[in-house]
């Protein structure tokens, strides 16, 4: 109740209680008249402005919302992220008007104006720019609940939880009511709850039960205890158990060249409600337990405070003697631990070799070549090694395997990822080495691209391998020094080559850097056939071997060899040799200038082919060729593809290993009857038939399988008819599955119950002449046991932060996939996740589902239980470069500060010596903009500060 209203009530009581004189009577009447006629003192409150970007999460791209309160304008924009709430002070009676200025992609944004009671006054999605798009008059709600956007329930312990919220300036000396209880309850209906009345905006609730789920509500007290505002809630939280330790990080060893003996350093986080000490830690490597000398090693003797992470290094280093993959499994062991799931952490690292023998060649056929994927910051990563199965990137230029940005489909939006090489020891070289590889590039032009970088300090710093006078096909976007679009290669493979300037005499690492925008995605990049050696005058390299190897029963197989002059001299002749079987050598006498390439067609008798899946090695050389490492290419029979499959022709191209013969000019375009893409085949009257063959699919075919497809007869002369025959074939053995002499427009389902369990492709043969038909949605439907979903989680920077990212990548089933998160999200990658567990249902095109659990842990969050570092201040934050560190201690302690980037890599260490006062600055000028953690330690305590470098 306002003070003016209290005064009115007191005057009325006095006026009626006492017998006043006429003059006094007139005086009281005049006062009452003024109080009742004059308006109450204008109330002040805060309206809310909520800005959202619901599509890209990259902010408003220059868009602005101007809120005019009277004559005072407030300008708001969303610089980055998906949502942000702002508060605007208003007074009763203020005129409020909204102006909107469009930026890029206004169709992706929305905003709302709310009053101080969370009531929506105006909302706009896909707004149109203009002035006075909404006007109103401010009217503060006298007794409003705290704004929902400003309520934070955090720091959940075993017996306590903290609540803080934004105040309510529309009330005079407000009091607030907190109601909470175990389980779910609704205070407006029923339920026994604990109640607290508070007059401040920060409260620690104590005496909670460990390990229980609670519901909490908040409201404002109005005139009395029985009169409250609207409720805010429920806010649900679960108290911690008293004892809960977990392993959250394996800091070392890390993937890299490194030494054979490396320290094992782990991060131990206390998720429970009490500090812990004196517990055992152990680990294994590739399933073998490490030898630990308990109790002198493997026992943590410090204190891990609540919500803190402390690091422990075992005394004996791990022996990683041979290059290869090592799986570390680390665990904590403490009595009474309430959550066994976080007690163990598994991490696979790769000890990469250091290459000393040159020329170096790697075709990635037998393994991944010890090249490893990496990422920048917390973004997604799509690099994978194996057999590509895309539409554009459907096969390796040489052999079967390569490194590709997603073997099965497109790369991710917002990606900055790496393909990182082993180490190369060029210390004995006096001339810079020459690098070459085979590339296929399929990216969004002008937005996404690939470059190569080099490091001479074991990956601490990197520089772009720039264009040199010796380059070959090096960057088609030469001003920006990237390959983009089709790389200038027309979606086919090409050899790219360049000098590694400055590499002679150094130990070098290389990495391909792939970046994508937040727009469209494509299949990306393939890397194959890497060679490094001296650059010579005469050097011919195989670019690709392409074609089709038929079964041994056929008479001959035909294929093409593409080769390129990567040397500095003109080549007059080349020799193409196939050593298999009886052997075959062709000699091509033709001048080939440096940088130019040729394609040559060859025919091979099948007597040269042996084994169920033969391959042919082709060698292309020239006299005095200085680099035999790049002279060989491999061609194999078309790869067997897994079942099930579904082809709807959405990409607008015929899939690799599918073929059409006997037809006119085929098209893949929207069907005029259905609107969806389909393969449209004309049957010429002269030939009278057209045949569509699928790729070869891997056995076994199950008795429950069926081949399904949709046919639409688009054109048929009067009186004409078209026949359709469907058969499966292995080599020249045909097995007719179905035949109709009067083809109709419908969906066919053909049982495969009697098809032998072998590898087959399917042939759809249409006969009749002078007709035009379409095929669509060709498939064998079958659900695998699961969709083989890989879960990539970038954890939270602190337990209370909601900034984790999780990406799901299915590799079984049929794309496209849909995603249903327990949060309500429906995207493949979800950001802004908080600490906890989530369930995601992944569904493929055929309706096959897989339920995946996503567990988000914190990366690093330390605390000072005794309050030793309570005076720590780090400012300004955000900072443009210099970060001031202020700290006062009761006693002299050794004080250090470590700076970590968002991936957990320590990027700086500073010691302030033994002191009881710190007034120093950390230099962050050389760091890229982003989020960093500054960890200050003193006297056994540690505290982390999240810092934004602008």
Coordinates of N, CA and C in Angstrom, one line a residue, residues 15 132 516:
X15 N -11.3 12.3 10.9 CA -12.4 13.2 10.6 C -13.7 12.7 11.2
X132 N 6.9 4.1 -35.2 CA 5.7 4.0 -34.5 C 4.9 2.7 -34.9
X516 N 33.0 -22.9 -42.5 CA 31.7 -22.8 -43.2 C 30.9 -21.7 -42.5

